[in-house]
Coordinates of N, CA, C and O and ligand atoms in Angstrom, one line a residue:
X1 N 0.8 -1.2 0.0 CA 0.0 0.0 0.0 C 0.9 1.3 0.0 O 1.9 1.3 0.7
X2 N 0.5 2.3 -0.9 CA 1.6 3.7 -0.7 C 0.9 4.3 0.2 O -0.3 4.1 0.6
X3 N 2.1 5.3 0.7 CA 1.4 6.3 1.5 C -0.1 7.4 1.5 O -0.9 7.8 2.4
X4 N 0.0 7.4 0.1 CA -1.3 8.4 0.0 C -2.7 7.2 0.2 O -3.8 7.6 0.3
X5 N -2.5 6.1 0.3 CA -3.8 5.1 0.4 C -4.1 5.4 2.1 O -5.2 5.6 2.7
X6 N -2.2 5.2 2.5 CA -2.4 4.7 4.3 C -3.2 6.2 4.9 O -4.1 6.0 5.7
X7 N -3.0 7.5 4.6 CA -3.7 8.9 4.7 C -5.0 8.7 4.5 O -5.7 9.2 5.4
X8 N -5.7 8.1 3.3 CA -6.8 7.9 2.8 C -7.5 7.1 4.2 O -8.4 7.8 4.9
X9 N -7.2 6.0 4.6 CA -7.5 4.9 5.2 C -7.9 5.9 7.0 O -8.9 5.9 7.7
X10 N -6.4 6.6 7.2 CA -7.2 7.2 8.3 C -7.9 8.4 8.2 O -8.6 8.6 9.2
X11 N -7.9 9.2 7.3 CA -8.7 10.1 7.1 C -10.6 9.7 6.9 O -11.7 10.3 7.2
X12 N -10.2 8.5 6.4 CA -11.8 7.9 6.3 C -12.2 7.4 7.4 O -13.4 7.1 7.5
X13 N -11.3 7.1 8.6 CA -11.5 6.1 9.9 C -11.8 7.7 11.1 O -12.2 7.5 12.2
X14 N -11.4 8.9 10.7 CA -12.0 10.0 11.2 C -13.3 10.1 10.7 O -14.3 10.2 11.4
X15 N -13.2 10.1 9.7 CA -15.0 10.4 9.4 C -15.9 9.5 9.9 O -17.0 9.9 10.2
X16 N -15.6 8.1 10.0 CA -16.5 6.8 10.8 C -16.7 7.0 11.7 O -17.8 7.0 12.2
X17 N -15.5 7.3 12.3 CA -15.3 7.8 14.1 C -16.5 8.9 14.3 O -17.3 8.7 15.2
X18 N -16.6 9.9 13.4 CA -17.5 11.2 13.7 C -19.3 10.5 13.0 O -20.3 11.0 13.5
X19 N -19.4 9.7 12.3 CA -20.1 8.7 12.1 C -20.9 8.1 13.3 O -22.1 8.2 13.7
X20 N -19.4 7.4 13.8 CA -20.3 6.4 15.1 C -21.0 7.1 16.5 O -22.0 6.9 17.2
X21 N -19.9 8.3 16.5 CA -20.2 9.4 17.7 C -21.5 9.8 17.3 O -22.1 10.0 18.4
X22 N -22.2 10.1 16.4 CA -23.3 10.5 16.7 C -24.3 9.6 16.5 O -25.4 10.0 17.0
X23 N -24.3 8.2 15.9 CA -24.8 7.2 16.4 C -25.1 6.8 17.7 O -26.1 6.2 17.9
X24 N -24.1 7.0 18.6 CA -23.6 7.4 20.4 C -25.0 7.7 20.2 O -26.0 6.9 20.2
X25 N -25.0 9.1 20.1 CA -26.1 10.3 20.5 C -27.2 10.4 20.4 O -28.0 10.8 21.2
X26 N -27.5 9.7 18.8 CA -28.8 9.2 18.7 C -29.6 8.4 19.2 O -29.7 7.4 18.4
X27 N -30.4 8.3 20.1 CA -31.2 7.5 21.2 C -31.8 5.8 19.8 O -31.7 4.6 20.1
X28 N -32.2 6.4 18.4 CA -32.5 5.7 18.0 C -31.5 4.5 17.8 O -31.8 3.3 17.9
X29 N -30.4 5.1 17.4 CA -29.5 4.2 16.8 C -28.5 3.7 18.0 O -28.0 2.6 17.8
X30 N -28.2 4.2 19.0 CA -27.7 3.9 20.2 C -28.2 2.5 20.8 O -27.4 1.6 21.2
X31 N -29.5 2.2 20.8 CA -29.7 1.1 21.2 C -29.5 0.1 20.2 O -30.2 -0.8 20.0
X32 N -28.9 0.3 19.9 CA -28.3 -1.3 18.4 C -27.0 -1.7 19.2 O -26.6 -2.8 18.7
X33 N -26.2 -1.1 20.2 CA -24.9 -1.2 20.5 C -25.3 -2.5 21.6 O -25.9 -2.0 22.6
X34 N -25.2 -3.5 21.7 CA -25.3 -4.5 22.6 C -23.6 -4.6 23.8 O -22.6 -5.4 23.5
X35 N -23.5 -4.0 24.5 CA -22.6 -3.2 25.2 C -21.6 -4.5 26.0 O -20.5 -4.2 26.5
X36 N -22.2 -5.7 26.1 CA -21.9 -6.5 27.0 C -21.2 -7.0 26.4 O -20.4 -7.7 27.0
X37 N -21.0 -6.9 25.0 CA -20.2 -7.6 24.3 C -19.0 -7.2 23.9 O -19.3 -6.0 23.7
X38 N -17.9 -7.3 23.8 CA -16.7 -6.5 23.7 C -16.6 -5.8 22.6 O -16.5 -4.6 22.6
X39 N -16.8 -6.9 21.4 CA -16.5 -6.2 20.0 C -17.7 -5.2 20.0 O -17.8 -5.4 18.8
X40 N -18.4 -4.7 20.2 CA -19.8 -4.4 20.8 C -19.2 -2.6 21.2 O -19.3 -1.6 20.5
X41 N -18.5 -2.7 22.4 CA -18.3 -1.9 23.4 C -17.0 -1.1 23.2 O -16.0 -1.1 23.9
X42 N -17.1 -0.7 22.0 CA -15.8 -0.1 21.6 C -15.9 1.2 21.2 O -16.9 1.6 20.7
X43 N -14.9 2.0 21.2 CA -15.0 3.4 20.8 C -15.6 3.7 19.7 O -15.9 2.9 18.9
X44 N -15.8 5.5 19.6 CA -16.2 5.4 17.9 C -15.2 5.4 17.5 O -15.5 4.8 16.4
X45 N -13.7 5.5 17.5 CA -12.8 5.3 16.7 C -12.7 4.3 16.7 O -12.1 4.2 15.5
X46 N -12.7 3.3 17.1 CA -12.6 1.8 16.7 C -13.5 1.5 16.1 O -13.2 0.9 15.0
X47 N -14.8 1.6 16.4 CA -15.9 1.2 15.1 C -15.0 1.9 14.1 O -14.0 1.4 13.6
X48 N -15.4 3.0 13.9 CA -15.0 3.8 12.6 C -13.5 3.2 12.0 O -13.1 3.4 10.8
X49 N -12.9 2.5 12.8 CA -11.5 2.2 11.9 C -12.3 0.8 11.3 O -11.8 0.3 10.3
X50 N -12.7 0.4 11.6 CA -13.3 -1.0 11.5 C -13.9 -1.2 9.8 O -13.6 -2.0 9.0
X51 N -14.9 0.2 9.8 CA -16.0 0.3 8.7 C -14.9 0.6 7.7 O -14.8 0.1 6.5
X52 N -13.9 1.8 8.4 CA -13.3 2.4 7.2 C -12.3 1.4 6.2 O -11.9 1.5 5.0
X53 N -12.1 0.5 7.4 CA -10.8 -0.9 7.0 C -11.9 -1.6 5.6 O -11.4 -1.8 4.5
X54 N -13.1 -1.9 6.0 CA -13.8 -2.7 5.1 C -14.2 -2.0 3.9 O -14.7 -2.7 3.0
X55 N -14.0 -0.8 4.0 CA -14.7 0.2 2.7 C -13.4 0.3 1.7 O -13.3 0.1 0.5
X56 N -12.4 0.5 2.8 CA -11.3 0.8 1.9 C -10.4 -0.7 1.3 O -9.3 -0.7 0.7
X57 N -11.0 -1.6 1.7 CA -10.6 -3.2 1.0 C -11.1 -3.4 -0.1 O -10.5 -4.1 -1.1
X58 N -12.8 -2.6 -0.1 CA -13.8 -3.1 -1.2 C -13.2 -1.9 -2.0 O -13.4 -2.0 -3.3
X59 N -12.6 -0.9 -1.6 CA -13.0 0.1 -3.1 C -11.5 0.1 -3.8 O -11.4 0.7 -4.9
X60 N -10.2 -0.7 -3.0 CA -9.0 -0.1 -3.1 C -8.2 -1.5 -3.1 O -7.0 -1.7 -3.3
X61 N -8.9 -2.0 -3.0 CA -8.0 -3.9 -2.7 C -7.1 -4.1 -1.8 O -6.2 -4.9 -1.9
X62 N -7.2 -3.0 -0.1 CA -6.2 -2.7 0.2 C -6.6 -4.3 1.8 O -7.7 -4.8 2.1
X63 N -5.8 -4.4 2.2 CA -5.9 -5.7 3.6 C -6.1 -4.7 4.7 O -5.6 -5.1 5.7
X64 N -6.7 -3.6 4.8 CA -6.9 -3.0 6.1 C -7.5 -3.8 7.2 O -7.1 -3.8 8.4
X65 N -8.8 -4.4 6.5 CA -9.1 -4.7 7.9 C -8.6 -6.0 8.1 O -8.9 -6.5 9.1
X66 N -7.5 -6.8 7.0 CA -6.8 -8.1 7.9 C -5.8 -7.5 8.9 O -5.5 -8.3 9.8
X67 N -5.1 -6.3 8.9 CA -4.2 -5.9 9.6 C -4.7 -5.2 10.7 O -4.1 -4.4 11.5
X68 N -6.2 -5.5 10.9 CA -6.5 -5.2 12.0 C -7.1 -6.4 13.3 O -7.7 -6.2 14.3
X69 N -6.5 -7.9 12.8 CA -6.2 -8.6 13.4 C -7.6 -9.4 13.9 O -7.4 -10.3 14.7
X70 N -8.8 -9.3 13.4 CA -10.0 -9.9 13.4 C -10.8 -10.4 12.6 O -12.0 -10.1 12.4
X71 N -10.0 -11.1 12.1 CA -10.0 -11.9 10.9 C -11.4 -11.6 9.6 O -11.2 -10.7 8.8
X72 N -12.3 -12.2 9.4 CA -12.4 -11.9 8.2 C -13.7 -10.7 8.5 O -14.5 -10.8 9.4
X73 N -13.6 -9.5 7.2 CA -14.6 -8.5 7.8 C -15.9 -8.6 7.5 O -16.8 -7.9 8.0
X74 N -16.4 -9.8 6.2 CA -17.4 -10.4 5.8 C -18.3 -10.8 7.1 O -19.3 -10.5 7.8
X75 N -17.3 -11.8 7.1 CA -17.8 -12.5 8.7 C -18.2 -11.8 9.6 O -19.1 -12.2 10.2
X76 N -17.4 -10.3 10.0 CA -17.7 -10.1 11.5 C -18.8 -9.1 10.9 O -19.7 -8.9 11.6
X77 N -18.9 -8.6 9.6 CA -20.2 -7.6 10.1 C -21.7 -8.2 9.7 O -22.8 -7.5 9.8
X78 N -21.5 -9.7 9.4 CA -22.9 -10.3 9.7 C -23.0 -10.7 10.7 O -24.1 -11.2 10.9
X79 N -22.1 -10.6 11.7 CA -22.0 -11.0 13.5 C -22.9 -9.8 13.6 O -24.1 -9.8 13.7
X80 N -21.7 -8.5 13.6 CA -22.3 -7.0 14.1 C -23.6 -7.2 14.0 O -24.4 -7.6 14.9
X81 N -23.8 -6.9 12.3 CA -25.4 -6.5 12.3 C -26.5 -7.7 13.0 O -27.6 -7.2 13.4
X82 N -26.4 -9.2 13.3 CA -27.0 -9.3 13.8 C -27.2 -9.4 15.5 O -28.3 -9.6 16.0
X83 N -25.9 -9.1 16.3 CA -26.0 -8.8 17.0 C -27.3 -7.6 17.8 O -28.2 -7.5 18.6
X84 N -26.4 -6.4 16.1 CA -27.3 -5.4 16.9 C -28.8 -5.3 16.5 O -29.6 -4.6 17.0
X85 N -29.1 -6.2 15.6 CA -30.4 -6.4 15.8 C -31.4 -7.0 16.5 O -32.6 -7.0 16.2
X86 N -30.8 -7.8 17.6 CA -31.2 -8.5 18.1 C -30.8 -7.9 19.2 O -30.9 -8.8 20.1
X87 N -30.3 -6.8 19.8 CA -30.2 -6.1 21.0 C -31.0 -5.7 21.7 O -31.9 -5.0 21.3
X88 N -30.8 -6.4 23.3 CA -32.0 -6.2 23.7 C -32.1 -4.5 24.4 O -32.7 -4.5 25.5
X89 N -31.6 -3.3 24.2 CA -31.7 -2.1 24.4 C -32.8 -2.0 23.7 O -33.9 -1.6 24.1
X90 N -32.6 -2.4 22.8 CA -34.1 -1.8 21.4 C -35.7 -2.2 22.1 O -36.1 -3.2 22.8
X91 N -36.3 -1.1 21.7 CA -38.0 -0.8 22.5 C -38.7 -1.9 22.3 O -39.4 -2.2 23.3
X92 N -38.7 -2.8 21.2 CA -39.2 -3.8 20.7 C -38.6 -5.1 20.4 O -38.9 -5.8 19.4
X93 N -37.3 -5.4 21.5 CA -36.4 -6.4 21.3 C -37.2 -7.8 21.5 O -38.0 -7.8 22.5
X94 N -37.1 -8.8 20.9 CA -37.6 -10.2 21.3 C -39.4 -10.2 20.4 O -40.2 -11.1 20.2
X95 N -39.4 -9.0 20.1 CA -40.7 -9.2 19.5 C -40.3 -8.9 17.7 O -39.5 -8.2 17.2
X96 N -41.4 -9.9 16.9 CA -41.0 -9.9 15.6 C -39.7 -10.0 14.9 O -38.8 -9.9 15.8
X97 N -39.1 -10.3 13.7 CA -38.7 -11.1 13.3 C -37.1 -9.7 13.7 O -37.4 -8.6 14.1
X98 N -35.7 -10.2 13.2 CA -34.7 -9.5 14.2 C -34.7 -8.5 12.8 O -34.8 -9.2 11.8
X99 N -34.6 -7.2 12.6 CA -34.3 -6.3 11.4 C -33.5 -5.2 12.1 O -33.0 -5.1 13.2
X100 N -33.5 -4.4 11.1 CA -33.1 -2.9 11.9 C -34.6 -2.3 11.0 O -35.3 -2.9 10.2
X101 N -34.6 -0.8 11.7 CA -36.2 -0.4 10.9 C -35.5 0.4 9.5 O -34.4 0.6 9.1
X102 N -36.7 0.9 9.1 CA -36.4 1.8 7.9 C -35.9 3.1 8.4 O -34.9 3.6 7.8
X103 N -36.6 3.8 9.7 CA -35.9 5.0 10.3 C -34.5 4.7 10.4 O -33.8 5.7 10.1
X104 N -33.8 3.3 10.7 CA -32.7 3.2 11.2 C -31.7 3.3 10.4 O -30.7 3.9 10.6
X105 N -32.1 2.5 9.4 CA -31.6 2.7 7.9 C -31.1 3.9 7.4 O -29.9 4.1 7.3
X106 N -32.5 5.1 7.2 CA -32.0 6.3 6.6 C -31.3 7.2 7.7 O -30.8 8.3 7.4
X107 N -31.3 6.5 9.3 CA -30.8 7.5 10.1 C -29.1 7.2 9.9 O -28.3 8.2 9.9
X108 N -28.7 6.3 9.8 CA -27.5 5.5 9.7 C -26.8 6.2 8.5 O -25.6 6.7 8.7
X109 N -27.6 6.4 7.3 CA -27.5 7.1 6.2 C -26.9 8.7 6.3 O -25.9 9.2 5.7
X110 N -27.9 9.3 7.1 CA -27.8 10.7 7.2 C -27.0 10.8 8.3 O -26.6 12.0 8.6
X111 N -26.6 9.8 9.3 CA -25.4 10.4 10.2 C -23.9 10.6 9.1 O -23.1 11.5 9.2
X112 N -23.8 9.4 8.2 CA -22.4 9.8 7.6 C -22.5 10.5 6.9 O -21.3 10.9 6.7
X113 N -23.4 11.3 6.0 CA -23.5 12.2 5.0 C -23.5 13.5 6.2 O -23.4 14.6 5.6
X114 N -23.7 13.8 7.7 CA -23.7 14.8 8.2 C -22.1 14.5 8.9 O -21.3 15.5 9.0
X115 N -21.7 13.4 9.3 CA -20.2 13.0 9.3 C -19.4 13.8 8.2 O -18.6 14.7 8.6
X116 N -19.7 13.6 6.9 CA -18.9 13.9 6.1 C -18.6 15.8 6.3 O -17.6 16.4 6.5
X117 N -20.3 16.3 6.2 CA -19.7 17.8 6.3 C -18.9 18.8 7.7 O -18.6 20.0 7.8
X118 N -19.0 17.6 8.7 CA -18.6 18.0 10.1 C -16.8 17.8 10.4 O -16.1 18.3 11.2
X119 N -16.5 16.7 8.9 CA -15.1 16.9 8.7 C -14.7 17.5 7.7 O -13.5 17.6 7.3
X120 N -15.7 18.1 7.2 CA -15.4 19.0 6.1 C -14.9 18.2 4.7 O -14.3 18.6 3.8
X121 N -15.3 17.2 4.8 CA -15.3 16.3 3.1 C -15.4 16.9 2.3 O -16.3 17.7 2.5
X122 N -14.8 17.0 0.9 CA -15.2 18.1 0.0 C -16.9 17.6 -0.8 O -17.3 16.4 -0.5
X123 N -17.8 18.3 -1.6 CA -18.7 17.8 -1.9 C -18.4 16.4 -2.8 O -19.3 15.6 -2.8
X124 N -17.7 16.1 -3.3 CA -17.2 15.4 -4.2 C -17.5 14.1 -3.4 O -18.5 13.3 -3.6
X125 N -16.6 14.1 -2.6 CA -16.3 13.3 -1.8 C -18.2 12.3 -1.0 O -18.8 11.2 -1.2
X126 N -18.3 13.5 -0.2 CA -19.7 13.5 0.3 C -20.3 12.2 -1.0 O -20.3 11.0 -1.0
X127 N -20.6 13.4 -2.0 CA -21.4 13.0 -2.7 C -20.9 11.3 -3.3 O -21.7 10.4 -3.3
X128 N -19.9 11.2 -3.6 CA -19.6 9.5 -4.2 C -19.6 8.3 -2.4 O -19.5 7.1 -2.2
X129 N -19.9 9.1 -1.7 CA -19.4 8.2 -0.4 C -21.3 7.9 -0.1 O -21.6 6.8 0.4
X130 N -22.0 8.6 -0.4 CA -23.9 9.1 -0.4 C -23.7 7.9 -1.2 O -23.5 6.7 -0.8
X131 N -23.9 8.3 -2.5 CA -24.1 7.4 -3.8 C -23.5 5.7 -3.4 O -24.3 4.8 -3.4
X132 N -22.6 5.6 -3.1 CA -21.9 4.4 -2.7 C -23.1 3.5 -1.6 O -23.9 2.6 -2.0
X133 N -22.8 3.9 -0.4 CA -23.2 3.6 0.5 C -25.3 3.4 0.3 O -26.1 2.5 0.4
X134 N -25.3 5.0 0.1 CA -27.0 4.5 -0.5 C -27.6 3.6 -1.2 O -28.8 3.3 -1.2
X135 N -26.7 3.1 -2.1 CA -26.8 1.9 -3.0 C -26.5 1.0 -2.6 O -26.5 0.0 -3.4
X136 N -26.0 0.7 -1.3 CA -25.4 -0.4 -0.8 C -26.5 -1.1 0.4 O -26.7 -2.3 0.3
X137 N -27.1 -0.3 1.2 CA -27.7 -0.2 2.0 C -28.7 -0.9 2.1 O -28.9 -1.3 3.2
X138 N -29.7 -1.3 1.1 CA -30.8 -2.0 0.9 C -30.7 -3.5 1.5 O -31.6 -4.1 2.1
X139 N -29.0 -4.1 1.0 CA -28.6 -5.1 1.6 C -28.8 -6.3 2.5 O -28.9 -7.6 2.4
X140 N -28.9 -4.5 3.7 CA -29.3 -5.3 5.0 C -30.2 -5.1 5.4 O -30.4 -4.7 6.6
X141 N -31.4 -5.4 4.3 CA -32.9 -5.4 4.7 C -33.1 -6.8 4.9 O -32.1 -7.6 5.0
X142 N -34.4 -7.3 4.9 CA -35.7 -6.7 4.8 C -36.0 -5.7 6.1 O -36.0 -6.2 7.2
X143 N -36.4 -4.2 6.1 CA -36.2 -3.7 7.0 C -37.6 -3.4 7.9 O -38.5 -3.0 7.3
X144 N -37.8 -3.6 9.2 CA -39.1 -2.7 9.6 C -39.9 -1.7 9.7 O -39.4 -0.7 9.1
X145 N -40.9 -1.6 10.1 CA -41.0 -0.5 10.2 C -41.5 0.4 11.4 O -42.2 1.4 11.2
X146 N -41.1 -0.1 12.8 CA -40.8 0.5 13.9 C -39.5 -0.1 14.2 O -38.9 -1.1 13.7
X147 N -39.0 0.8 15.2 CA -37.5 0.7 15.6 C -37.7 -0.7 16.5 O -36.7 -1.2 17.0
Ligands
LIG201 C1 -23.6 -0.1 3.2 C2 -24.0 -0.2 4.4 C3 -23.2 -0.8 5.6 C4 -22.0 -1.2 5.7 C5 -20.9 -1.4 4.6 C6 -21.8 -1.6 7.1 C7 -20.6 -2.2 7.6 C8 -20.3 -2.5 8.9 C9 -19.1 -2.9 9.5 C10 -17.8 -3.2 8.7 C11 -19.2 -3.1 10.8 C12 -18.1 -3.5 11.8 C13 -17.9 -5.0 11.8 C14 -16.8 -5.3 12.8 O1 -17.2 -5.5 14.0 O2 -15.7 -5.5 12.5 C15 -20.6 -2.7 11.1 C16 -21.1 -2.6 12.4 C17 -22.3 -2.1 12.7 N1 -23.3 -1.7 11.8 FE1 -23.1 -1.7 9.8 N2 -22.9 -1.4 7.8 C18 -23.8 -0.9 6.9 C19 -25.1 -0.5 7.2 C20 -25.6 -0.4 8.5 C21 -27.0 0.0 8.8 C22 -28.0 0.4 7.8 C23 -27.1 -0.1 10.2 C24 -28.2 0.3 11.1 C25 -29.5 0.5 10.6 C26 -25.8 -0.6 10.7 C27 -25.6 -0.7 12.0 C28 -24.4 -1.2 12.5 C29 -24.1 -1.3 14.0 C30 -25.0 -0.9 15.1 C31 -22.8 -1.9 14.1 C32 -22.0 -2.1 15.3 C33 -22.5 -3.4 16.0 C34 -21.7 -3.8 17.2 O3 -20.5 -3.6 17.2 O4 -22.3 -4.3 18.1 N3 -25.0 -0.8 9.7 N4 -21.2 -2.3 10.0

C-alpha cells in the first residue's frame, strides 16, 4: 500500500469515528450497541477504523481490515449486524422477526453524510461516499418499520 492510500485509510477512519459518535447520541441508533459484548463496546474510533478498513478493501484492494487482526470483515459484520439487531436495548427487542427499521436505515444514512460535512469532506467526496453507501444499503434489509 503507498502512503497516500495509508492517509486515505485514516482520514476515512475520522470520518467513521465522527459517524459512530453521533450514532452514540442518537437515542435511535444507540440502542443497536449490545454493550456486553466486547466487539460491541468499543470506541467510535474503533468502530470507525473497523467500517473504514472494510470500505477501503472493497474500493482499493487494500488488507486493512486483515491488519486489524480480526480476521475476516465479511464474517464479523454479519456477527455485528445481527447482534445489533437482536439487542435487547431496542424498545421492541424479542418481538417480531430480528431487522433494523427503515428509520434506522435512513438515520445510519444521514449520520455519515452529516459526518462527512462535520469533517469537512469536500462535496465530491460526500457525494460519491452518499451514492456508494445508498446503493449499498438495501442489503441489509428486509427492514421494519418500527425501531
Ligand atoms: C452499506 C451499508 C453498511 C456497511 C458497509 C456496514 C458495515 C459495517 C461494518 C464493517 C461493521 C463493523 C464490523 C466489525 O465489527 O468489524 C458494522 C457494524 C455495525 N453496523 Fe453496519 N454497515 C452498513 C449498514 C448499516 C446499517 C444500515 C445499520 C443500522 C441501521 C448498521 C448498524 C451497525 C451497527 C450498530 C454496528 C455495530 C454493531 C456492534 O459492534 O455491536 N450498519 N457495519
Amino acid at each position: 500500500m503507498g502512503a497516500g492510500e495509508g492517509r486515505a485509510a485514516d482520514g476515512l477512519a475520522v470520518l467513521f469515528a465522527t459517524h459512530y459518535a453521533r450514532m452514540f447520541a442518537d437515542p435511535r441508533m444507540a440502542v443497536l450497541f449490545d454493550t456486553r459484548h466486547a466487539d460491541s463496546n468499543a470506541s467510535a474510533l474503533e468502530h470507525g477504523t473497523r467500517l473504514a478498513a472494510t470500505l477501503m478493501d472493497l474500493w482499493y484492494g487494500t488488507r486493512e481490515y486483515a491488519s486489524l487482526g480480526r480476521g475476516s470483515s465479511f464474517r464479523n459484520v454479519g456477527r455485528a449486524h445481527a447482534r445489533a439487531k437482536r439487542c435487547p436495548l431496542r424498545p421492541n427487542s424479542g418481538t417480531g422477526a430480528p431487522r433494523f427499521s427503515e428509520a434506522q436505515r435512513d438515520a445510519w444514512l444521514g449520520h455519515v453524510l452529516i459526518a462527512c460535512e462535520e469533517c469537512g469532506a469536500s462535496a465530491e467526496l460526500q457525494h460519491q461516499i452518499g451514492r456508494f453507501l445508498g446503493s449499498r444499503v438495501n442489503a441489509y434489509g428486509p427492514f421494519r418499520d418500527d425501531d
